[in-house]
Amino acid sequence: MSSTKVIKTSNAPDPVGPYNQAIKAGNFIYCSGQIAIDPISNEINCLGNIEKETTQVLKNLFAVLNAGGAKAEDVIKTTIYLTDLKNFKIVNDIYSDFFNVENPPARACIEVSSLPKGVLIEIECVAFLD
């Protein structure tokens, strides 16, 4: 039987609702969506700047992954939520820097009408640990 464990780190922002940063279930880590909240100030210091938001989101996501013992190579699936698909190329370029691995994860990118706190991007992922 698989056990579950809550993953929490101060290197990523606290959840903005009744959920955890991530849950480890067996060999899988399910990371909740991250937005561009700075974990130190607990503020969004770059609201409306897609480059800075994307970078902060990915830093937050990797902090949670690291807290669970995972790295970029362990991520098997990501989902990107954008309020404007016109930002796709910009996000892709920054995303490529973080997932600069031999076998990048499977991915979906979805345009949504809005995201929490008025941000432009949110990313969630699933990682698998051998």
Coordinates of C-alpha atoms in Angstrom, one line a residue:
M1 CA 0.0 0.0 0.0
S2 CA 1.3 3.4 -1.0
S3 CA 1.8 6.0 1.7
T4 CA 1.4 9.8 1.2
K5 CA 3.4 12.6 2.7
V6 CA 2.9 16.4 2.6
I7 CA 5.8 18.3 1.1
K8 CA 6.3 21.8 2.5
T9 CA 9.1 24.3 2.1
S10 CA 9.6 27.9 3.2
N11 CA 11.5 28.4 -0.1
A12 CA 8.2 28.6 -1.9
P13 CA 5.1 30.6 -1.0
D14 CA 2.4 29.2 1.4
P15 CA -0.7 28.0 -0.4
V16 CA -3.4 30.7 -1.0
G17 CA -6.1 28.2 -0.1
P18 CA -6.9 24.9 1.6
Y19 CA -4.2 22.8 -0.2
N20 CA -0.6 21.8 0.2
Q21 CA 2.4 22.8 -1.9
A22 CA 2.8 19.1 -2.9
I23 CA 1.9 15.6 -1.9
K24 CA 4.3 12.6 -2.3
A25 CA 2.3 9.4 -3.0
G26 CA 4.5 6.4 -3.5
N27 CA 7.2 7.4 -6.0
F28 CA 5.1 10.3 -7.4
I29 CA 5.2 14.0 -6.3
Y30 CA 2.1 16.0 -7.2
C31 CA 2.9 19.7 -7.1
S32 CA 0.1 22.2 -6.8
G33 CA 0.0 25.1 -9.2
Q34 CA 2.5 27.8 -8.4
I35 CA 2.0 31.5 -9.1
A36 CA 4.5 34.4 -8.9
I37 CA 4.4 35.0 -5.1
D38 CA 7.8 35.8 -3.7
P39 CA 8.2 33.4 -0.7
I40 CA 10.2 35.9 1.3
S41 CA 7.9 38.9 1.0
N42 CA 4.7 36.8 0.4
E43 CA 3.9 39.4 -2.3
I44 CA 3.7 39.4 -6.1
N45 CA 6.4 41.9 -7.0
C46 CA 6.2 41.4 -10.7
L47 CA 2.5 41.4 -11.5
G48 CA 1.8 41.9 -15.2
N49 CA 5.4 41.1 -16.3
I50 CA 5.2 37.7 -18.0
E51 CA 9.0 37.2 -18.0
K52 CA 9.4 37.9 -14.3
E53 CA 6.2 36.0 -13.3
T54 CA 7.3 32.9 -15.3
T55 CA 10.7 32.9 -13.7
Q56 CA 9.3 33.3 -10.2
V57 CA 6.7 30.6 -10.8
L58 CA 9.4 28.1 -11.9
K59 CA 11.7 29.0 -9.0
N60 CA 8.8 28.3 -6.7
L61 CA 8.0 25.0 -8.4
F62 CA 11.6 23.9 -8.3
A63 CA 11.8 24.8 -4.6
V64 CA 8.8 22.5 -3.9
L65 CA 10.3 19.7 -6.1
N66 CA 13.7 20.0 -4.3
A67 CA 12.0 19.8 -0.9
G68 CA 10.5 16.5 -2.1
G69 CA 13.9 15.2 -3.4
A70 CA 13.1 15.8 -7.1
K71 CA 14.9 17.6 -9.8
A72 CA 14.0 18.7 -13.4
E73 CA 14.8 15.2 -14.8
D74 CA 12.2 13.7 -12.5
V75 CA 9.3 15.8 -13.8
I76 CA 7.1 13.7 -16.1
K77 CA 4.2 16.1 -16.7
T78 CA 3.6 19.9 -16.4
T79 CA 0.5 22.0 -17.0
I80 CA 0.8 25.7 -17.8
Y81 CA -2.1 28.0 -17.4
L82 CA -1.9 31.3 -19.2
T83 CA -4.3 34.2 -19.4
D84 CA -3.1 35.0 -22.9
L85 CA -1.6 32.5 -25.3
K86 CA 0.2 35.4 -27.0
N87 CA 2.7 34.9 -24.2
F88 CA 3.4 31.3 -25.2
K89 CA 6.8 31.9 -26.9
I90 CA 8.1 34.0 -24.0
V91 CA 7.1 31.4 -21.5
N92 CA 8.5 28.6 -23.7
D93 CA 11.9 30.3 -23.8
I94 CA 12.1 30.7 -20.0
Y95 CA 10.6 27.2 -19.4
S96 CA 13.3 25.7 -21.7
D97 CA 16.0 27.2 -19.4
F98 CA 14.5 25.4 -16.3
F99 CA 13.8 22.1 -18.2
N100 CA 17.0 22.0 -20.1
V101 CA 17.2 18.2 -19.8
E102 CA 17.6 15.4 -22.3
N103 CA 14.0 14.3 -22.0
P104 CA 11.7 17.2 -21.1
P105 CA 8.4 16.4 -19.5
A106 CA 5.0 15.9 -21.3
R107 CA 3.1 19.2 -21.1
A108 CA -0.2 20.9 -21.7
C109 CA -0.6 24.7 -22.1
I110 CA -4.1 26.1 -21.6
E111 CA -5.5 29.6 -21.9
V112 CA -7.8 30.5 -19.0
S113 CA -9.9 33.6 -18.4
S114 CA -8.2 34.5 -15.1
L115 CA -5.9 33.2 -12.4
P116 CA -5.6 33.8 -8.6
K117 CA -4.5 37.2 -7.6
G118 CA -4.6 38.5 -11.2
V119 CA -1.4 36.7 -12.3
L120 CA -0.7 35.9 -15.9
I121 CA 0.7 32.4 -15.4
E122 CA 0.4 29.3 -13.1
I123 CA 2.3 26.0 -13.5
E124 CA 1.7 22.6 -11.8
C125 CA 3.6 19.4 -12.3
V126 CA 4.0 15.7 -11.5
A127 CA 7.4 14.1 -10.8
F128 CA 8.4 10.5 -10.6
L129 CA 11.2 9.3 -8.3
D130 CA 13.0 6.0 -9.1

